[in-house]
Amino acid sequence: MSRRHLRQRRLSRATAALSGRKRGAQPKVVALGGGMGLSASLTALRRITGDLTAVVTVADDGGSSGRLREELGVLPPGDLRKALAALCGDDEWGQTWAQVIQHRFESKGELHEHAVGNLLIVALWEQLGDHVQALDLVGKLLGAHGRVLPMSAVPLELQALVRGHDPERPDSTVVVRGQATVALTPGEVQSVHVVPADPPAVPEAVAAVLDADWVVLGPGSWFSSVIPHLLVPELLDALVTTKARKVLSLNLAPQPGETEGFSPQRHLEVLGRHAPKLAMDVVLADEAAVPDRESLADAAQRLGAAVELAPVASPDGVPIHDPELLAAAYDRIFRMHGRIGPWR
């Protein structure tokens, strides 16, 4: 049997298992990240819990978000918009609104490439003067299956120490500024930090982490979407002290630019260097994306975690997570590594 047919069979079994889940008490889950990686997690997690909160990075400085940030001094809304779209339901209402807020204008004027959802979010911020209240209102309009929160109340600048950013000086190390630039650097990222260095966390995000049963970190751009959460002191303190169990969800492949050539275990190592006090409970990886299982297990053990390998990639071979397979993997982890008996 081919790998594609095998994965399709697993997808069918995963869908059947999820459709047959018993209703009742559900885990409180907080997912942290940004961009398409967080969207993948949210699209999966909304299938298995009705108590879901997304905590989203606010360091984006490219595209429509970057333009709005520069012109109006607001938080970059793009990753928040993507998270809201991922939480939309699969019914006609949810999918229609998901498409509307993701729609980008095409013109020869100032509206070109602006996303409808970005403009809606910023308009409500200006009307209400409250980031959280505005995002809650957008979520209510969309019928979102969960809540979306920014990780910080101020826009952040991501800075990275990069070796070989200039191809003509491969041995030199420089500071690269801006999330968009960091994500595409041809050099090797050594470390990242944010400016301001001690940004305030959104209180609701901290409270959600402290009250969670499970926290999911990743997948996503490692240095520009995942690790930034660990650079907000109050949020990191909450992640260290929470009684919630924590899953680190790995990418399906290294990202061209910032993690080019990274092994799965190296992703864990750089995360550990940025937050040495943070322990994890489970590391989730696609079974086909781990060539050296023993090395990954050793790296996970240094974070206090066990490794769970599961088929979570799209069966068609495209390196994206399949929502049903990822949902089945999260569901199994929550049951196997969670509390015995009803939640709470």
PDB file of C-alpha atoms in Angstrom, residues 1-245:
ATOM      1  CA  MET A   1       0.000   0.000   0.000  1.00  0.00           C
ATOM      2  CA  SER A   2       1.371   3.442  -0.926  1.00  0.00           C
ATOM      3  CA  ARG A   3       2.091   6.068   1.723  1.00  0.00           C
ATOM      4  CA  ARG A   4      -0.663   8.255   0.246  1.00  0.00           C
ATOM      5  CA  HIS A   5      -3.284   5.509   0.530  1.00  0.00           C
ATOM      6  CA  LEU A   6      -2.114   4.697   4.050  1.00  0.00           C
ATOM      7  CA  ARG A   7      -2.516   8.309   5.125  1.00  0.00           C
ATOM      8  CA  GLN A   8      -5.948   8.509   3.526  1.00  0.00           C
ATOM      9  CA  ARG A   9      -7.027   5.469   5.539  1.00  0.00           C
ATOM     10  CA  ARG A  10      -5.690   7.105   8.689  1.00  0.00           C
ATOM     11  CA  LEU A  11      -7.578  10.287   7.846  1.00  0.00           C
ATOM     12  CA  SER A  12     -10.813   8.308   7.497  1.00  0.00           C
ATOM     13  CA  ARG A  13     -10.226   6.644  10.869  1.00  0.00           C
ATOM     14  CA  ALA A  14      -9.392   9.997  12.490  1.00  0.00           C
ATOM     15  CA  THR A  15     -12.565  11.589  11.130  1.00  0.00           C
ATOM     16  CA  ALA A  16     -14.659   8.687  12.393  1.00  0.00           C
ATOM     17  CA  ALA A  17     -13.025   8.827  15.822  1.00  0.00           C
ATOM     18  CA  LEU A  18     -13.645  12.551  16.188  1.00  0.00           C
ATOM     19  CA  SER A  19     -17.263  12.306  15.050  1.00  0.00           C
ATOM     20  CA  GLY A  20     -17.838   9.641  17.681  1.00  0.00           C
ATOM     21  CA  ARG A  21     -16.403  11.591  20.628  1.00  0.00           C
ATOM     22  CA  LYS A  22     -18.616  11.766  23.663  1.00  0.00           C
ATOM     23  CA  ARG A  23     -19.907  15.193  24.567  1.00  0.00           C
ATOM     24  CA  GLY A  24     -19.474  16.524  28.066  1.00  0.00           C
ATOM     25  CA  ALA A  25     -16.801  18.354  29.966  1.00  0.00           C
ATOM     26  CA  GLN A  26     -14.153  19.721  27.622  1.00  0.00           C
ATOM     27  CA  PRO A  27     -10.560  20.793  28.254  1.00  0.00           C
ATOM     28  CA  LYS A  28      -9.712  24.472  28.428  1.00  0.00           C
ATOM     29  CA  VAL A  29      -7.093  24.909  25.721  1.00  0.00           C
ATOM     30  CA  VAL A  30      -4.867  27.901  24.962  1.00  0.00           C
ATOM     31  CA  ALA A  31      -2.954  27.917  21.668  1.00  0.00           C
ATOM     32  CA  LEU A  32      -0.025  30.285  21.159  1.00  0.00           C
ATOM     33  CA  GLY A  33       1.607  31.266  17.892  1.00  0.00           C
ATOM     34  CA  GLY A  34       0.975  33.285  14.771  1.00  0.00           C
ATOM     35  CA  GLY A  35       0.377  33.084  11.056  1.00  0.00           C
ATOM     36  CA  MET A  36      -0.497  29.878   9.249  1.00  0.00           C
ATOM     37  CA  GLY A  37       0.982  27.625  11.940  1.00  0.00           C
ATOM     38  CA  LEU A  38      -1.405  28.903  14.594  1.00  0.00           C
ATOM     39  CA  SER A  39      -4.274  28.743  12.101  1.00  0.00           C
ATOM     40  CA  ALA A  40      -3.532  25.047  11.554  1.00  0.00           C
ATOM     41  CA  SER A  41      -3.686  24.356  15.291  1.00  0.00           C
ATOM     42  CA  LEU A  42      -6.882  26.351  15.784  1.00  0.00           C
ATOM     43  CA  THR A  43      -8.649  24.699  12.853  1.00  0.00           C
ATOM     44  CA  ALA A  44      -7.861  21.341  14.474  1.00  0.00           C
ATOM     45  CA  LEU A  45      -8.498  22.291  18.098  1.00  0.00           C
ATOM     46  CA  ARG A  46     -11.940  23.812  17.473  1.00  0.00           C
ATOM     47  CA  ARG A  47     -13.017  20.323  16.402  1.00  0.00           C
ATOM     48  CA  ILE A  48     -12.334  18.835  19.832  1.00  0.00           C
ATOM     49  CA  THR A  49     -13.065  21.554  22.390  1.00  0.00           C
ATOM     50  CA  GLY A  50     -15.485  24.417  22.798  1.00  0.00           C
ATOM     51  CA  ASP A  51     -13.245  26.197  25.299  1.00  0.00           C
ATOM     52  CA  LEU A  52     -10.432  27.534  23.125  1.00  0.00           C
ATOM     53  CA  THR A  53      -8.337  30.705  23.330  1.00  0.00           C
ATOM     54  CA  ALA A  54      -5.730  31.853  20.814  1.00  0.00           C
ATOM     55  CA  VAL A  55      -2.872  34.075  22.008  1.00  0.00           C
ATOM     56  CA  VAL A  56      -1.280  35.742  19.002  1.00  0.00           C
ATOM     57  CA  THR A  57       2.042  37.433  18.278  1.00  0.00           C
ATOM     58  CA  VAL A  58       2.041  41.185  17.551  1.00  0.00           C
ATOM     59  CA  ALA A  59       5.421  41.746  15.898  1.00  0.00           C
ATOM     60  CA  ASP A  60       4.383  41.581  12.230  1.00  0.00           C
ATOM     61  CA  ASP A  61       5.670  44.539  10.222  1.00  0.00           C
ATOM     62  CA  GLY A  62       5.045  43.426   6.640  1.00  0.00           C
ATOM     63  CA  GLY A  63       2.219  43.739   4.133  1.00  0.00           C
ATOM     64  CA  SER A  64      -1.139  45.212   5.088  1.00  0.00           C
ATOM     65  CA  SER A  65      -0.415  44.824   8.817  1.00  0.00           C
ATOM     66  CA  GLY A  66       2.863  46.684   8.522  1.00  0.00           C
ATOM     67  CA  ARG A  67       1.269  49.538   6.612  1.00  0.00           C
ATOM     68  CA  LEU A  68      -1.531  49.940   9.148  1.00  0.00           C
ATOM     69  CA  ARG A  69       0.928  49.695  12.002  1.00  0.00           C
ATOM     70  CA  GLU A  70       3.165  52.393  10.521  1.00  0.00           C
ATOM     71  CA  GLU A  71       0.348  54.733   9.507  1.00  0.00           C
ATOM     72  CA  LEU A  72      -1.906  54.426  12.565  1.00  0.00           C
ATOM     73  CA  GLY A  73       0.418  53.165  15.312  1.00  0.00           C
ATOM     74  CA  VAL A  74      -1.835  50.163  15.987  1.00  0.00           C
ATOM     75  CA  LEU A  75      -1.090  46.540  16.760  1.00  0.00           C
ATOM     76  CA  PRO A  76      -0.527  44.573  13.554  1.00  0.00           C
ATOM     77  CA  PRO A  77      -3.924  42.936  12.942  1.00  0.00           C
ATOM     78  CA  GLY A  78      -2.974  40.304  10.336  1.00  0.00           C
ATOM     79  CA  ASP A  79      -2.183  37.319  12.551  1.00  0.00           C
ATOM     80  CA  LEU A  80      -5.188  38.137  14.738  1.00  0.00           C
ATOM     81  CA  ARG A  81      -7.368  38.122  11.620  1.00  0.00           C
ATOM     82  CA  LYS A  82      -5.980  34.752  10.512  1.00  0.00           C
ATOM     83  CA  ALA A  83      -6.703  33.273  13.928  1.00  0.00           C
ATOM     84  CA  LEU A  84     -10.297  34.529  13.820  1.00  0.00           C
ATOM     85  CA  ALA A  85     -10.743  33.062  10.340  1.00  0.00           C
ATOM     86  CA  ALA A  86      -9.415  29.696  11.544  1.00  0.00           C
ATOM     87  CA  LEU A  87     -11.986  29.673  14.348  1.00  0.00           C
ATOM     88  CA  CYS A  88     -14.892  30.144  11.951  1.00  0.00           C
ATOM     89  CA  GLY A  89     -17.167  27.141  11.658  1.00  0.00           C
ATOM     90  CA  ASP A  90     -17.501  24.836   8.678  1.00  0.00           C
ATOM     91  CA  ASP A  91     -21.104  25.890   8.045  1.00  0.00           C
ATOM     92  CA  GLU A  92     -22.124  28.436   5.394  1.00  0.00           C
ATOM     93  CA  TRP A  93     -22.076  31.356   7.845  1.00  0.00           C
ATOM     94  CA  GLY A  94     -18.624  30.556   9.146  1.00  0.00           C
ATOM     95  CA  GLN A  95     -17.022  29.895   5.788  1.00  0.00           C
ATOM     96  CA  THR A  96     -18.588  32.987   4.208  1.00  0.00           C
ATOM     97  CA  TRP A  97     -17.261  35.255   6.929  1.00  0.00           C
ATOM     98  CA  ALA A  98     -13.873  33.542   6.910  1.00  0.00           C
ATOM     99  CA  GLN A  99     -13.591  34.343   3.197  1.00  0.00           C
ATOM    100  CA  VAL A 100     -14.795  37.924   3.703  1.00  0.00           C
ATOM    101  CA  ILE A 101     -12.277  38.856   6.384  1.00  0.00           C
ATOM    102  CA  GLN A 102      -9.474  37.173   4.438  1.00  0.00           C
ATOM    103  CA  HIS A 103     -10.408  39.006   1.217  1.00  0.00           C
ATOM    104  CA  ARG A 104      -7.751  41.391  -0.074  1.00  0.00           C
ATOM    105  CA  PHE A 105      -8.514  44.359  -2.283  1.00  0.00           C
ATOM    106  CA  GLU A 106      -6.818  44.628  -5.649  1.00  0.00           C
ATOM    107  CA  SER A 107      -6.417  48.147  -6.963  1.00  0.00           C
ATOM    108  CA  LYS A 108      -3.923  50.722  -8.105  1.00  0.00           C
ATOM    109  CA  GLY A 109      -4.556  52.839  -5.029  1.00  0.00           C
ATOM    110  CA  GLU A 110      -3.926  52.808  -1.298  1.00  0.00           C
ATOM    111  CA  LEU A 111      -6.352  49.955  -0.648  1.00  0.00           C
ATOM    112  CA  HIS A 112      -4.292  47.506  -2.703  1.00  0.00           C
ATOM    113  CA  GLU A 113      -3.509  44.317  -0.755  1.00  0.00           C
ATOM    114  CA  HIS A 114      -5.284  45.481   2.409  1.00  0.00           C
ATOM    115  CA  ALA A 115      -7.324  42.664   3.963  1.00  0.00           C
ATOM    116  CA  VAL A 116     -10.951  43.392   4.865  1.00  0.00           C
ATOM    117  CA  GLY A 117     -10.494  41.820   8.293  1.00  0.00           C
ATOM    118  CA  ASN A 118      -7.501  44.026   9.079  1.00  0.00           C
ATOM    119  CA  LEU A 119      -9.537  47.164   8.366  1.00  0.00           C
ATOM    120  CA  LEU A 120     -12.497  45.865  10.397  1.00  0.00           C
ATOM    121  CA  ILE A 121     -10.338  45.052  13.424  1.00  0.00           C
ATOM    122  CA  VAL A 122      -8.529  48.398  13.351  1.00  0.00           C
ATOM    123  CA  ALA A 123     -11.826  50.277  12.922  1.00  0.00           C
ATOM    124  CA  LEU A 124     -13.232  48.609  16.045  1.00  0.00           C
ATOM    125  CA  TRP A 125     -10.053  49.327  17.976  1.00  0.00           C
ATOM    126  CA  GLU A 126     -10.471  53.001  17.150  1.00  0.00           C
ATOM    127  CA  GLN A 127     -14.207  52.955  17.943  1.00  0.00           C
ATOM    128  CA  LEU A 128     -13.980  51.050  21.226  1.00  0.00           C
ATOM    129  CA  GLY A 129     -10.478  51.917  22.414  1.00  0.00           C
ATOM    130  CA  ASP A 130     -10.064  48.371  23.723  1.00  0.00           C
ATOM    131  CA  HIS A 131      -8.127  45.606  21.921  1.00  0.00           C
ATOM    132  CA  VAL A 132      -9.798  42.703  23.687  1.00  0.00           C
ATOM    133  CA  GLN A 133     -13.360  44.032  23.520  1.00  0.00           C
ATOM    134  CA  ALA A 134     -12.982  44.729  19.797  1.00  0.00           C
ATOM    135  CA  LEU A 135     -11.621  41.246  19.021  1.00  0.00           C
ATOM    136  CA  ASP A 136     -14.385  39.653  21.082  1.00  0.00           C
ATOM    137  CA  LEU A 137     -16.938  41.621  19.060  1.00  0.00           C
ATOM    138  CA  VAL A 138     -15.421  40.484  15.745  1.00  0.00           C
ATOM    139  CA  GLY A 139     -15.448  36.909  17.018  1.00  0.00           C
ATOM    140  CA  LYS A 140     -19.129  37.240  17.930  1.00  0.00           C
ATOM    141  CA  LEU A 141     -19.920  38.579  14.437  1.00  0.00           C
ATOM    142  CA  LEU A 142     -18.117  35.652  12.802  1.00  0.00           C
ATOM    143  CA  GLY A 143     -19.537  33.035  15.144  1.00  0.00           C
ATOM    144  CA  ALA A 144     -15.960  32.107  16.031  1.00  0.00           C
ATOM    145  CA  HIS A 145     -15.470  28.861  17.965  1.00  0.00           C
ATOM    146  CA  GLY A 146     -13.110  30.411  20.484  1.00  0.00           C
ATOM    147  CA  ARG A 147     -11.497  33.648  21.594  1.00  0.00           C
ATOM    148  CA  VAL A 148      -8.567  35.551  20.070  1.00  0.00           C
ATOM    149  CA  LEU A 149      -6.212  37.698  22.168  1.00  0.00           C
ATOM    150  CA  PRO A 150      -2.994  39.580  21.383  1.00  0.00           C
ATOM    151  CA  MET A 151      -0.034  38.490  23.488  1.00  0.00           C
ATOM    152  CA  SER A 152       0.915  42.112  24.241  1.00  0.00           C
ATOM    153  CA  ALA A 153      -0.923  45.426  24.205  1.00  0.00           C
ATOM    154  CA  VAL A 154       1.881  47.219  22.348  1.00  0.00           C
ATOM    155  CA  PRO A 155       3.279  46.536  18.869  1.00  0.00           C
ATOM    156  CA  LEU A 156       6.672  44.840  19.115  1.00  0.00           C
ATOM    157  CA  GLU A 157       9.739  44.955  16.934  1.00  0.00           C
ATOM    158  CA  LEU A 158      11.442  41.605  16.466  1.00  0.00           C
ATOM    159  CA  GLN A 159      15.222  41.698  16.309  1.00  0.00           C
ATOM    160  CA  ALA A 160      17.497  38.766  15.583  1.00  0.00           C
ATOM    161  CA  LEU A 161      21.197  38.103  15.878  1.00  0.00           C
ATOM    162  CA  VAL A 162      22.021  36.527  12.509  1.00  0.00           C
ATOM    163  CA  ARG A 163      25.216  34.984  11.273  1.00  0.00           C
ATOM    164  CA  GLY A 164      25.782  35.337   7.526  1.00  0.00           C
ATOM    165  CA  HIS A 165      22.843  37.651   6.814  1.00  0.00           C
ATOM    166  CA  ASP A 166      25.028  39.282   4.168  1.00  0.00           C
ATOM    167  CA  PRO A 167      26.012  36.478   1.743  1.00  0.00           C
ATOM    168  CA  GLU A 168      29.227  38.339   0.954  1.00  0.00           C
ATOM    169  CA  ARG A 169      30.204  38.199   4.649  1.00  0.00           C
ATOM    170  CA  PRO A 170      29.180  34.678   5.706  1.00  0.00           C
ATOM    171  CA  ASP A 171      31.146  34.744   8.963  1.00  0.00           C
ATOM    172  CA  SER A 172      29.879  38.099  10.234  1.00  0.00           C
ATOM    173  CA  THR A 173      27.067  38.417  12.776  1.00  0.00           C
ATOM    174  CA  VAL A 174      24.650  41.329  12.630  1.00  0.00           C
ATOM    175  CA  VAL A 175      21.374  42.431  14.217  1.00  0.00           C
ATOM    176  CA  VAL A 176      18.467  42.075  11.779  1.00  0.00           C
ATOM    177  CA  ARG A 177      15.377  44.140  12.551  1.00  0.00           C
ATOM    178  CA  GLY A 178      11.761  43.399  11.700  1.00  0.00           C
ATOM    179  CA  GLN A 179       9.749  40.181  11.605  1.00  0.00           C
ATOM    180  CA  ALA A 180       9.419  40.177   7.832  1.00  0.00           C
ATOM    181  CA  THR A 181      13.187  40.517   7.396  1.00  0.00           C
ATOM    182  CA  VAL A 182      14.010  37.932  10.057  1.00  0.00           C
ATOM    183  CA  ALA A 183      11.637  35.405   8.468  1.00  0.00           C
ATOM    184  CA  LEU A 184      13.418  35.660   5.121  1.00  0.00           C
ATOM    185  CA  THR A 185      17.044  35.989   6.203  1.00  0.00           C
ATOM    186  CA  PRO A 186      19.466  33.802   4.227  1.00  0.00           C
ATOM    187  CA  GLY A 187      21.700  33.655   7.306  1.00  0.00           C
ATOM    188  CA  GLU A 188      21.601  31.538  10.461  1.00  0.00           C
ATOM    189  CA  VAL A 189      19.499  32.994  13.276  1.00  0.00           C
ATOM    190  CA  GLN A 190      21.376  32.740  16.572  1.00  0.00           C
ATOM    191  CA  SER A 191      18.774  34.311  18.867  1.00  0.00           C
ATOM    192  CA  VAL A 192      15.856  36.727  18.865  1.00  0.00           C
ATOM    193  CA  HIS A 193      14.581  39.431  21.181  1.00  0.00           C
ATOM    194  CA  VAL A 194      11.854  42.065  21.105  1.00  0.00           C
ATOM    195  CA  VAL A 195      11.773  45.835  21.472  1.00  0.00           C
ATOM    196  CA  PRO A 196      10.630  47.064  23.922  1.00  0.00           C
ATOM    197  CA  ALA A 197      12.522  44.454  25.936  1.00  0.00           C
ATOM    198  CA  ASP A 198       9.926  44.210  28.731  1.00  0.00           C
ATOM    199  CA  PRO A 199       6.572  44.441  26.926  1.00  0.00           C
ATOM    200  CA  PRO A 200       3.341  44.240  28.921  1.00  0.00           C
ATOM    201  CA  ALA A 201       1.286  41.109  28.426  1.00  0.00           C
ATOM    202  CA  VAL A 202      -2.451  41.340  27.848  1.00  0.00           C
ATOM    203  CA  PRO A 203      -3.935  40.392  31.257  1.00  0.00           C
ATOM    204  CA  GLU A 204      -6.627  38.214  29.674  1.00  0.00           C
ATOM    205  CA  ALA A 205      -3.926  36.202  27.877  1.00  0.00           C
ATOM    206  CA  VAL A 206      -2.049  35.604  31.125  1.00  0.00           C
ATOM    207  CA  ALA A 207      -5.263  34.613  32.884  1.00  0.00           C
ATOM    208  CA  ALA A 208      -6.165  32.173  30.098  1.00  0.00           C
ATOM    209  CA  VAL A 209      -2.790  30.423  30.361  1.00  0.00           C
ATOM    210  CA  LEU A 210      -3.028  30.167  34.145  1.00  0.00           C
ATOM    211  CA  ASP A 211      -6.573  28.758  33.934  1.00  0.00           C
ATOM    212  CA  ALA A 212      -5.933  26.313  31.081  1.00  0.00           C
ATOM    213  CA  ASP A 213      -5.924  22.533  31.161  1.00  0.00           C
ATOM    214  CA  TRP A 214      -3.677  22.384  28.107  1.00  0.00           C
ATOM    215  CA  VAL A 215      -1.392  24.903  26.380  1.00  0.00           C
ATOM    216  CA  VAL A 216      -0.341  24.293  22.771  1.00  0.00           C
ATOM    217  CA  LEU A 217       2.750  26.094  21.451  1.00  0.00           C
ATOM    218  CA  GLY A 218       3.449  25.926  17.716  1.00  0.00           C
ATOM    219  CA  PRO A 219       3.608  24.990  14.936  1.00  0.00           C
ATOM    220  CA  GLY A 220       4.715  28.079  13.046  1.00  0.00           C
ATOM    221  CA  SER A 221       7.695  30.208  12.091  1.00  0.00           C
ATOM    222  CA  TRP A 222       9.982  29.293  14.958  1.00  0.00           C
ATOM    223  CA  PHE A 223      11.826  32.547  15.549  1.00  0.00           C
ATOM    224  CA  SER A 224       9.150  34.964  14.393  1.00  0.00           C
ATOM    225  CA  SER A 225       5.886  33.352  15.597  1.00  0.00           C
ATOM    226  CA  VAL A 226       6.622  30.739  18.283  1.00  0.00           C
ATOM    227  CA  ILE A 227       9.551  31.981  20.375  1.00  0.00           C
ATOM    228  CA  PRO A 228       8.288  35.618  20.649  1.00  0.00           C
ATOM    229  CA  HIS A 229       5.701  34.433  23.192  1.00  0.00           C
ATOM    230  CA  LEU A 230       8.579  33.500  25.476  1.00  0.00           C
ATOM    231  CA  LEU A 231       9.976  37.038  25.254  1.00  0.00           C
ATOM    232  CA  VAL A 232       7.018  38.641  27.045  1.00  0.00           C
ATOM    233  CA  PRO A 233       8.001  38.284  30.730  1.00  0.00           C
ATOM    234  CA  GLU A 234       4.506  38.059  32.233  1.00  0.00           C
ATOM    235  CA  LEU A 235       3.413  35.550  29.628  1.00  0.00           C
ATOM    236  CA  LEU A 236       6.531  33.445  30.121  1.00  0.00           C
ATOM    237  CA  ASP A 237       5.992  33.489  33.898  1.00  0.00           C
ATOM    238  CA  ALA A 238       2.450  32.241  33.330  1.00  0.00           C
ATOM    239  CA  LEU A 239       3.688  29.449  31.049  1.00  0.00           C
ATOM    240  CA  VAL A 240       6.266  28.386  33.644  1.00  0.00           C
ATOM    241  CA  THR A 241       3.905  28.484  36.642  1.00  0.00           C
ATOM    242  CA  THR A 242       0.612  27.258  35.136  1.00  0.00           C
ATOM    243  CA  LYS A 243      -0.673  23.858  36.177  1.00  0.00           C
ATOM    244  CA  ALA A 244      -1.725  23.251  32.584  1.00  0.00           C
ATOM    245  CA  ARG A 245       0.035  20.559  30.601  1.00  0.00           C
TER     246      ARG A 245
END
